[in-house]
Coordinates of C-alpha atoms in Angstrom, one line a residue:
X26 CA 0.0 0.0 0.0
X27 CA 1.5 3.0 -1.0
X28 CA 0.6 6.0 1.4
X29 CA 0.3 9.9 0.1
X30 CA 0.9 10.8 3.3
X31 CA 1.7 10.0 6.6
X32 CA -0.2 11.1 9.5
X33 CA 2.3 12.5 11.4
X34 CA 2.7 14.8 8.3
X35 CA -0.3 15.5 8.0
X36 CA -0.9 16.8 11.6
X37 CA 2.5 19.0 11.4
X38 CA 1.4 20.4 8.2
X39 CA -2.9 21.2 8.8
X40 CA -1.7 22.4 12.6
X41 CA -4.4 19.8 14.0
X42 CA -4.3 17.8 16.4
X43 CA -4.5 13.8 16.4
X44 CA -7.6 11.8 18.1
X45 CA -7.8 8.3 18.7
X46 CA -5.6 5.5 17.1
X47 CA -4.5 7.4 14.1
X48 CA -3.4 4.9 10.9
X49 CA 0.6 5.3 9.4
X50 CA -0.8 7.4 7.3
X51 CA -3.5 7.7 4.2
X52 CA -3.4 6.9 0.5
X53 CA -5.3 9.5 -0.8
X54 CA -7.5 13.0 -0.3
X55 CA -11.3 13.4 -0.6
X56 CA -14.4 15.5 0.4
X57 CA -17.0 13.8 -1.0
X58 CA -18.0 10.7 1.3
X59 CA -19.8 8.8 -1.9
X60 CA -16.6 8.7 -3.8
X61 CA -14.1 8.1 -1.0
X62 CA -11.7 5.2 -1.4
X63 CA -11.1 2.6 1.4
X64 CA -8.2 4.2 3.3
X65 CA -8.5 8.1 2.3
X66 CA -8.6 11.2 4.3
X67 CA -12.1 12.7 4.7
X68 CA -12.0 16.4 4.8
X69 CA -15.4 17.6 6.4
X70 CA -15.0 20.4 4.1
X71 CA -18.4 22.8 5.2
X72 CA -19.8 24.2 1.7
X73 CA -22.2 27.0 0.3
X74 CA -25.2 24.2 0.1
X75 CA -23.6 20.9 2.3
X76 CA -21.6 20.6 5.3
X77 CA -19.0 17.5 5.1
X78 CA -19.6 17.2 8.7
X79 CA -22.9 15.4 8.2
X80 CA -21.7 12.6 6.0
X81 CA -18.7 12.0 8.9
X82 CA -20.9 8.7 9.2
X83 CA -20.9 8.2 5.4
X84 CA -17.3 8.4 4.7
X85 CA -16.5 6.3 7.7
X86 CA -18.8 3.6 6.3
X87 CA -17.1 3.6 2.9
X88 CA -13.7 2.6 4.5
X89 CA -11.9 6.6 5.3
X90 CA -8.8 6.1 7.4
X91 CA -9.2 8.9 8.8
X92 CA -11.6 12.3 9.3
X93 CA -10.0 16.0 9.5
X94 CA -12.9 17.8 11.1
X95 CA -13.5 21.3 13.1
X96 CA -13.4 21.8 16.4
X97 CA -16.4 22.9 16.9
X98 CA -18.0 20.2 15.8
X99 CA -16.3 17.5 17.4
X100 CA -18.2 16.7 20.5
X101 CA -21.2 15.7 17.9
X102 CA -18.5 13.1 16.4
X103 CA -17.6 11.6 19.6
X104 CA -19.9 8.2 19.0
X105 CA -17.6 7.8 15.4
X106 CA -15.2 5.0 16.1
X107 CA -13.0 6.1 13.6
X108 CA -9.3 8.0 14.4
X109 CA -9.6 12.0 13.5
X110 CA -7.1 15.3 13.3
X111 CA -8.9 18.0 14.3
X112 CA -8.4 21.5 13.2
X113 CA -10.0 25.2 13.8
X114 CA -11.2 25.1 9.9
X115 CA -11.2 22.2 8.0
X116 CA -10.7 24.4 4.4
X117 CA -7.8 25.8 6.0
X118 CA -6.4 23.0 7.1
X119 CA -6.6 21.3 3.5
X120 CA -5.3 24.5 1.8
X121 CA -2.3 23.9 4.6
X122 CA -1.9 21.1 3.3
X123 CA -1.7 21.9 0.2
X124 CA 1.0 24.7 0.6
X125 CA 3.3 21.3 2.0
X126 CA 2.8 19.4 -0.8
X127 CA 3.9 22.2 -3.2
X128 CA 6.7 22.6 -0.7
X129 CA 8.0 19.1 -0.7
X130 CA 7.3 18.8 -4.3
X131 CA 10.1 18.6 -7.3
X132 CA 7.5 18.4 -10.1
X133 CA 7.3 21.3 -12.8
X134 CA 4.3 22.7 -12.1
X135 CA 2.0 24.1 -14.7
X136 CA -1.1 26.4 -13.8
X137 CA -3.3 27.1 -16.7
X138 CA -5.7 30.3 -16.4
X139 CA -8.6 31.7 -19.7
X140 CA -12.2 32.3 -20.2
X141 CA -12.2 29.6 -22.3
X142 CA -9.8 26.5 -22.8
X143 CA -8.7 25.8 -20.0
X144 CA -10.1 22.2 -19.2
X145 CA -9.7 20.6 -22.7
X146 CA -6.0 22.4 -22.6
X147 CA -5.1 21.2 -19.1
X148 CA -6.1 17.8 -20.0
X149 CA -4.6 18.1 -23.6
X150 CA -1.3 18.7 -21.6
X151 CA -2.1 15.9 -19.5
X152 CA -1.9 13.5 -22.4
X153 CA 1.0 15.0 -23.9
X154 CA 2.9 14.7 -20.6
X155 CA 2.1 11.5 -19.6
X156 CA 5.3 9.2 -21.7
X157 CA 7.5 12.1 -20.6
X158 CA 7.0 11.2 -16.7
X159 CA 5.0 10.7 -14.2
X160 CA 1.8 13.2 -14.0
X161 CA -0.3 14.5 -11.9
X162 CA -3.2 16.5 -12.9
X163 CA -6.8 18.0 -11.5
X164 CA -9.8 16.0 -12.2
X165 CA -12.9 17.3 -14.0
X166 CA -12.5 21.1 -13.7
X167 CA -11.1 21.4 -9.7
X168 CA -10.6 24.7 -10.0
X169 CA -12.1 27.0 -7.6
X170 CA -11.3 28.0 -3.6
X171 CA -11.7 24.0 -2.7
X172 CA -10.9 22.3 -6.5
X173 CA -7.2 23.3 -6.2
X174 CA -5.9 23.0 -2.9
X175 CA -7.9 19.5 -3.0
X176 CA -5.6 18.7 -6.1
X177 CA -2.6 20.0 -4.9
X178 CA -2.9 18.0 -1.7
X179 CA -3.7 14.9 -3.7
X180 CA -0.2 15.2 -5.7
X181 CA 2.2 12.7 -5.1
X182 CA 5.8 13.8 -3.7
X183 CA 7.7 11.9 -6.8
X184 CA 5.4 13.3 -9.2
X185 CA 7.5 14.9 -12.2
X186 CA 4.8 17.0 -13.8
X187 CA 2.2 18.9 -12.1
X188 CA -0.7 20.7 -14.2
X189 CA -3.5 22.6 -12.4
X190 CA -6.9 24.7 -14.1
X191 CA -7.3 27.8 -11.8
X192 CA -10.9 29.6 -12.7
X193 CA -12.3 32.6 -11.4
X194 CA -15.8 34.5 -12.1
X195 CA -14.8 37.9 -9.7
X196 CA -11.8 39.7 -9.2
X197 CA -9.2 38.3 -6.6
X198 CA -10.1 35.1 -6.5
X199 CA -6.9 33.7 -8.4
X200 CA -4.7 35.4 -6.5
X201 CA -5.0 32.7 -3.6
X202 CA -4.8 30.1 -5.3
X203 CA -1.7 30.6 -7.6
X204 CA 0.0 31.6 -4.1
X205 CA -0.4 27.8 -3.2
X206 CA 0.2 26.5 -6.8
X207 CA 3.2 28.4 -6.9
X208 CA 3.7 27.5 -11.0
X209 CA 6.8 27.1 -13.2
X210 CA 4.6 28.2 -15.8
X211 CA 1.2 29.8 -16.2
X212 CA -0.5 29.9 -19.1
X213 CA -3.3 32.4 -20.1
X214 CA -5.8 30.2 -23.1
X215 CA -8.0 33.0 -24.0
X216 CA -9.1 36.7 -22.7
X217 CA -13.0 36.8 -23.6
X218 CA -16.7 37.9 -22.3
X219 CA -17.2 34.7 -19.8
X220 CA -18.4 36.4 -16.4
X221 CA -18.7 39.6 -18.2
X222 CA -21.8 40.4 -15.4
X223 CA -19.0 40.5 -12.9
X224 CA -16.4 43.1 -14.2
X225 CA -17.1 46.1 -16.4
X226 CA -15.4 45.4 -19.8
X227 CA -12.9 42.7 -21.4
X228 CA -10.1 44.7 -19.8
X229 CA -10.9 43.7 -16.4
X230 CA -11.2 40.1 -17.0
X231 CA -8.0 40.3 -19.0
X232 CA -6.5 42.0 -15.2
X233 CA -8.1 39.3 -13.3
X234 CA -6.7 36.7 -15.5
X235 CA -3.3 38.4 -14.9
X236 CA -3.3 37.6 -11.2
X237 CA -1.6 34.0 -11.8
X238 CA 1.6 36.0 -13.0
X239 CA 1.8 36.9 -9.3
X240 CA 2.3 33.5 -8.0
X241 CA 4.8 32.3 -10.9
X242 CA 8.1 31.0 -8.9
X243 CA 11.1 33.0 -9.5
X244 CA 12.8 32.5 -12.7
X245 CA 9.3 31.3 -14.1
X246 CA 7.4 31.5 -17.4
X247 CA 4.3 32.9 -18.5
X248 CA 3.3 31.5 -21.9
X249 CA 0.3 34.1 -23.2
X250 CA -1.9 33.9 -26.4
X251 CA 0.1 36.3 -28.4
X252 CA -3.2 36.6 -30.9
X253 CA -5.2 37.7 -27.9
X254 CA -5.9 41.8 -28.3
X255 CA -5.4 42.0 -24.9
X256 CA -1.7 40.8 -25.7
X257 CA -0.2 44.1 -24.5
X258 CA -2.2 44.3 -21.1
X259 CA -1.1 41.0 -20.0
X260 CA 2.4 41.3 -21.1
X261 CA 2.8 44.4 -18.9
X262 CA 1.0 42.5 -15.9
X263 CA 3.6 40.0 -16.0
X264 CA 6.2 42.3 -16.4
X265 CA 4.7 44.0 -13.1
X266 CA 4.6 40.4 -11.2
X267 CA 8.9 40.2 -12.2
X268 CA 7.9 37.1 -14.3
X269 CA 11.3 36.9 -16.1
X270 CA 10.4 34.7 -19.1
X271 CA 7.4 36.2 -21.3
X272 CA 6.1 33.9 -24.0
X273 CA 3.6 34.1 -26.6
X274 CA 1.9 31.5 -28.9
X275 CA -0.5 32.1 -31.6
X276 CA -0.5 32.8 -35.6
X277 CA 0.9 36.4 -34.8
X278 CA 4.6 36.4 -36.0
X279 CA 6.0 37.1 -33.5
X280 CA 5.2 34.5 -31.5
X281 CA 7.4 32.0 -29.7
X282 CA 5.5 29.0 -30.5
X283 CA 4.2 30.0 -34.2
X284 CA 1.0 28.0 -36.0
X285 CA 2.0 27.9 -39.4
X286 CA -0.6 26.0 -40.8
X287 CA -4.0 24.0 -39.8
X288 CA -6.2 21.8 -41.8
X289 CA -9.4 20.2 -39.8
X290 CA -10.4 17.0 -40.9
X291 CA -13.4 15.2 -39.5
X292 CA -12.2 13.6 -36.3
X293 CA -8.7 15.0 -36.3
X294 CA -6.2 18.0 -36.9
X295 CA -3.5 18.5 -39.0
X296 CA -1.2 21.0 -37.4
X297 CA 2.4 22.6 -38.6
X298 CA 3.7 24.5 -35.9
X299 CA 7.6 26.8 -35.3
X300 CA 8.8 26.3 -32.1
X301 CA 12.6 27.1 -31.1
X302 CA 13.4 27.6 -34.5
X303 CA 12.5 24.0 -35.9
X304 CA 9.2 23.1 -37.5
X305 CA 6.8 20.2 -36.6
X306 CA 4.2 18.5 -38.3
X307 CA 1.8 16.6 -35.9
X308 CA -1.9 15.8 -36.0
X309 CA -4.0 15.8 -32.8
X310 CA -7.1 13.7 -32.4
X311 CA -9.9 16.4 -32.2
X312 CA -10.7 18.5 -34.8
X313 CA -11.5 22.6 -34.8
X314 CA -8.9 25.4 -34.7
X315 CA -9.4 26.4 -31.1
X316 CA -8.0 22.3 -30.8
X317 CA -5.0 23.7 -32.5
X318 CA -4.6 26.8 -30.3
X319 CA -4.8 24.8 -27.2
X320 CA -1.8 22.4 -28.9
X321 CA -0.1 25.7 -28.9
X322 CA -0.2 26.6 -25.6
X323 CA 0.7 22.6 -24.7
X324 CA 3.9 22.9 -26.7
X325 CA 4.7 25.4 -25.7
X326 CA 4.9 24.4 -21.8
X327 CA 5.8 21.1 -22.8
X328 CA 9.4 22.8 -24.3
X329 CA 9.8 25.1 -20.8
X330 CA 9.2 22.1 -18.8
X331 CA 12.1 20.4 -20.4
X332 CA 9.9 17.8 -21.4
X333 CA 10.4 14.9 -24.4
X334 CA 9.3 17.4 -27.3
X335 CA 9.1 14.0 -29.9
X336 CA 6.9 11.9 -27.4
X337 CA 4.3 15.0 -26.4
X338 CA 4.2 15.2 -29.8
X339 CA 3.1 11.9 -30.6
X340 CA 1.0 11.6 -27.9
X341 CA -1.5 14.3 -29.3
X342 CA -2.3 12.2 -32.3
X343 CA -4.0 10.3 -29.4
X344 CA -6.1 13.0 -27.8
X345 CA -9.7 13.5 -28.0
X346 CA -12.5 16.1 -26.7
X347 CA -13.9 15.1 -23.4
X348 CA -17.4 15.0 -22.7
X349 CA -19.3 18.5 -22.8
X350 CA -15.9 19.6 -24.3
X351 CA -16.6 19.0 -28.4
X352 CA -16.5 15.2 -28.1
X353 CA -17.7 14.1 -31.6
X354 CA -19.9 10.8 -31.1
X355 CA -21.6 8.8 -34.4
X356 CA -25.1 7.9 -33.6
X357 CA -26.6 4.5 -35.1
X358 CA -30.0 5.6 -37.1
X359 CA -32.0 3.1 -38.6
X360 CA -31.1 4.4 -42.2
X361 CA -27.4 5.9 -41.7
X362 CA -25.6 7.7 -38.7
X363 CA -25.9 11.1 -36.8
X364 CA -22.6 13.0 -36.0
X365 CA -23.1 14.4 -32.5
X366 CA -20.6 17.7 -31.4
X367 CA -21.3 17.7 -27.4
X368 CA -20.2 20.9 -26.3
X369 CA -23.0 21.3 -24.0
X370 CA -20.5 22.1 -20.6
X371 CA -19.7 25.8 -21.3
X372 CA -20.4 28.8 -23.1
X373 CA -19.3 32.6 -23.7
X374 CA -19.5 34.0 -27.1
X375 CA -15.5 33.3 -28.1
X376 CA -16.3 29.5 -27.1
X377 CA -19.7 29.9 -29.3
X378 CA -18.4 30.9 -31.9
X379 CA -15.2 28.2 -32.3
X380 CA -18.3 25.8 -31.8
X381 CA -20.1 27.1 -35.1
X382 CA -16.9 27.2 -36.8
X383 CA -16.5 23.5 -36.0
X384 CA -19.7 22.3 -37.4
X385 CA -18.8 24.4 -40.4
X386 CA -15.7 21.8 -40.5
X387 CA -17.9 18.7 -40.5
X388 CA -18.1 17.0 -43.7
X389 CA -22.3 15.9 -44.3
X390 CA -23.4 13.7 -47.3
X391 CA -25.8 14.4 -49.8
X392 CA -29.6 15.7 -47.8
X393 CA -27.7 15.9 -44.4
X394 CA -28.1 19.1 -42.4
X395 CA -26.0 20.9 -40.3
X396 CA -28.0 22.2 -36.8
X397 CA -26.9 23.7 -33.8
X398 CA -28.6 23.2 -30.8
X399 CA -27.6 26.9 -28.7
X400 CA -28.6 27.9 -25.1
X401 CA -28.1 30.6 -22.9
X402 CA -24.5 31.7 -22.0
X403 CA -24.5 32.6 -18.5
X404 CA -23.3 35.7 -16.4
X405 CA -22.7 38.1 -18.8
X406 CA -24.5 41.2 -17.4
X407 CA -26.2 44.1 -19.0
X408 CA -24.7 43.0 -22.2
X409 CA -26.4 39.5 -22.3
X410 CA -29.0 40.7 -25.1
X411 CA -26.3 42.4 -27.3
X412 CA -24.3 39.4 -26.8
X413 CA -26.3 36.4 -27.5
X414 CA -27.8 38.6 -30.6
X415 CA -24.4 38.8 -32.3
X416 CA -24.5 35.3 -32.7
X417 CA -26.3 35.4 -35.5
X418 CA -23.1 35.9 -38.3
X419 CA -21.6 33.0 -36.6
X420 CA -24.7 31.1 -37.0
X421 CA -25.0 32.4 -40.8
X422 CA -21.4 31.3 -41.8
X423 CA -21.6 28.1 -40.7
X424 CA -24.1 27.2 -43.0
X425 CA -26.4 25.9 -40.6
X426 CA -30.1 25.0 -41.8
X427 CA -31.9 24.5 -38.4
X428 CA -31.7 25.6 -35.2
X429 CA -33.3 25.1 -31.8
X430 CA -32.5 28.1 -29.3
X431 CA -33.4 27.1 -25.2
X432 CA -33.3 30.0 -22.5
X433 CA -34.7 33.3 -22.0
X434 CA -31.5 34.9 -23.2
X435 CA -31.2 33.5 -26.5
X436 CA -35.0 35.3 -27.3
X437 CA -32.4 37.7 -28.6
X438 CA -30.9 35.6 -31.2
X439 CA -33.9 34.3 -32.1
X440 CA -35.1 37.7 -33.0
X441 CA -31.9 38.2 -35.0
X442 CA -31.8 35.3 -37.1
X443 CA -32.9 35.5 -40.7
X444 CA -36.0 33.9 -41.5
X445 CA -34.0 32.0 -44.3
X446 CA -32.7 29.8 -41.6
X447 CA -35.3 27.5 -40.0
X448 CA -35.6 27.9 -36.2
X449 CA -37.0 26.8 -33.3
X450 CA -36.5 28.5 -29.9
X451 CA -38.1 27.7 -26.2
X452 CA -37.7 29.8 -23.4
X453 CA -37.8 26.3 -21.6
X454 CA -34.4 24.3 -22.6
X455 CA -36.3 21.0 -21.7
X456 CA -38.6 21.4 -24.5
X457 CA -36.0 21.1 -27.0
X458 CA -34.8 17.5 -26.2
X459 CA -38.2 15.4 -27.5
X460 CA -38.3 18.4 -30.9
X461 CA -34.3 17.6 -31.8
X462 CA -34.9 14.2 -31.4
X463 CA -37.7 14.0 -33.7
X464 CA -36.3 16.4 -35.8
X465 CA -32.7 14.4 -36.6
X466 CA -32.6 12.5 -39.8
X467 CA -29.4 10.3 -40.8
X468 CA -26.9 12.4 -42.2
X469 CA -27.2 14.8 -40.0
X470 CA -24.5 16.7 -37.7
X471 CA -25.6 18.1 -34.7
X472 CA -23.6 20.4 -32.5
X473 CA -25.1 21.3 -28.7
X474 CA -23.7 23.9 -26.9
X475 CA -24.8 26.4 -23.8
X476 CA -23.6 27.4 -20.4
X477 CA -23.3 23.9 -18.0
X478 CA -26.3 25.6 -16.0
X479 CA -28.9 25.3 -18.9
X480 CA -29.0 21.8 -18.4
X481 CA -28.2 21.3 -22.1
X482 CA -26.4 18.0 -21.1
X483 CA -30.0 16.3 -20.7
X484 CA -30.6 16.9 -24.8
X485 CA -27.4 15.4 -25.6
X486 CA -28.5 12.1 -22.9
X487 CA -32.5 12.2 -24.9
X488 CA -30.1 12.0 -28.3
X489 CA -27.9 9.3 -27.1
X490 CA -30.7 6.9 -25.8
X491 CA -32.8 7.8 -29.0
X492 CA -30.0 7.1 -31.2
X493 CA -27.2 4.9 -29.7
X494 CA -23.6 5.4 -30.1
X495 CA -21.4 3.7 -32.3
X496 CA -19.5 0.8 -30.5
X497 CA -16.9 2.1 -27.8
X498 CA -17.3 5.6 -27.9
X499 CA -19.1 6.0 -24.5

């Protein structure tokens, strides 16, 4: 049994203090009791909705070696046969725990920052990292206040490679959490109108954004999207956090890691890309040119984390689009297949639009139809109608024939679109599933895409069961 951490570690570094027969140590990290592996550390973590102290029972039936609760909430525990560190505050004491795994860590950390990006480009480096060493990388998207100290506790001390997503929807919330993560290299995907409702204009995401620049370790690297107009602003922010190595990647020229060419095909990406002076020709297993910005940005970390260049390399051809994330799936019809684009996780209007640009890419037969399936994008203020209305050119060039619109903000798109261009729109998303479904014929390529709080996610499960996947793609 190998052990993350022993216990006696674990009590120096969350400034707790042991109760009952504590174990050697624990193999692993957790705060949610239903996924808790036999031998793990249960952080009774209290949330915004749940408080972990009420599943203390739960985890210890699932096998946790140990609970890390609060003080205040001990003498309630005291029936729990089950050995515990207590601490004043259980968040605190994981993010202290965090800052010792940093600390004891020799990895090349990676954080990786954007308004959009950043999961399909953390996991992107993931892949491309994994035959160069040994990796350790945040699940899902673990990257708010308790996502990345959670991660950065769970990393192993003779991991090699560490990547970490850090998100924010308000100002000052990334500063914390670089301070733990303490990167090598920070990378900034994309600078555009996600969370627009909280700041007042592009320019204040772009500074909020900036705030990982202040954690970078000394002699670090920030790795920017030189195409990104906010190119300047970002520079100078880093500049202002004494990050000593400034990168860019992108088409722009002067970019350090250079696309020179992309060609989509219809479940991959042909990419040509300058990068210390030598060119590279590599494909990557998910198509759209947003796939071949995030390669950019992988490369270009891979190279300052003195990584195997040739193996990342080759690993890409071997990457593919999560779930949520533009994951293309055929769908068996009676008379042909369905190409499903699930994008349905996230949505701003940069991220929409690389979405419509993507189903421009897919190649239909003869009577098959291109349709995107669009909901509301989420938090983006007093701009929302203007936003969501300017949609409509992206929706025009990708020569789409039908469209089904779900949420009260896209009323403004609807009212937008030409009448050329058949549509359907429901201020209720969960109308849309049984009308797409019935809708469909074979041939068809279908891309769904909203904010994750639409729900959207249900349409692509109605599609699926309706139409079932080709073998082994679920």
């Amino acid at each position: 049994m190998t052990l993350l951490w022993t216990c006696d570690a674990m009590v120096a570094a969350v400034g707790g203090r042991p109760v009952g027969d504590v174990p050697d140590g624990v193999t692993g990290i957790s705060i949610d009791s239903r996924s808790l592996k036999k031998g793990e550390a249960f952080f009774a973590i209290k949330g915004d909705r749940f408080d972990g102290h009420d599943f203390a029972t739960a985890a210890m039936a699932n096998g946790a070696g140990l609970l890390v609760v609060s003080e205040d909430r001990l003498a309630g525990l005291g029936r729990l046969k089950v050995p515990m560190i207590v601490v004043r505050d259980v968040l605190k004491g994981l993010e202290r725990l965090s800052a010792a795994a940093r600390k004891r860590s020799k990895a090349k950390v990676i954080a990786i920052t954007g308004s959009a990006g950043k999961t399909t480009t953390k996991e992107m480096l993931r892949h491309a990292l994994e035959p160069c060493g040994k990796v350790h990388a945040s699940i899902k998207s673990f990257n708010n206040h308790w996502g990345v100290p959670l991660t950065l506790a769970r990393m192993p001390e003779d991991a090699e490679f560490g990547v970490f997503e850090i998100g924010m929807n308000h100002p000052n919330e990334i500063r914390p959490l670089v301070k733990l993560v303490k990167p090598d290299i920070a990378i900034i995907t994309l600078i555009a109108a996600a969370h627009l409702g909280h700041f007042k204009d592009l320019g204040e995401i772009a500074d909020a954004k900036a705030e990982i620049f202040e954690g970078i370790v000394r002699g670090g690297h920030a790795l920017i999207n030189r195409d990104d107009k906010r190119w300047k602003r970002l520079e100078k922010a880093a500049l202002a956090a004494d990050v000593m190595h400034i990168h860019g990647f992108g088409a722009n020229r002067q970019a350090h890691v250079k696309l020179v060419s992309y060609e989509g095909g219809d479940d991959q990406s042909f990419v040509k890309v300058k990068i210390d002076g030598k060119t590279r020709e590599f494909s990557i297993g998910a198509t759209g040119r947003h796939m071949a910005q995030n390669a950019l940005a992988v490369l270009g970390a891979v190279q300052l984390a003195g990584a195997n260049m040739d193996k990342a390399i080759k690993a890409l051809a071997g990457f593919a689009a999560e779930a949520g994330r533009g994951k293309r799936i055929v769908l068996a019809h009676r008379d042909g297949e369905i190409i499903l684009i699930d994008e349905s996780y996230n949505a701003n209007p940069a991220s929409m639009a690389a979405a419509l640009d993507l189903l421009k890419s897919v190649s239909i037969p003869d009577g098959g139809r291109r349709i995107a399936v669009l909901g509301d994008m989420l938090e983006l203020g007093g701009q929302s109608a203007k936003l969501h209305a300017g949609l409509s050119k992206a929706v025009m060039d990708a020569t789409v024939e039908l469209v089904f619109l779900g949420g009260h903000e896209m009323q403004a798109l609807a009212d937008k679109l030409s009448p050329a261009i058949k549509t359907e729109y429901r201020a209720d998303p969960c109308e849309l599933g049984e009308l797409l479904v019935a809708a469909v014929h074979p041939g068809d390529a279908v891309m769904i895409k909203s904010s994750n709080g639409i729900g959207f996610s249900k349409i692509v499960d109605a599609l699926v069961k309706r139409y079932p996947p080709r073998e082994n793609q679920i």
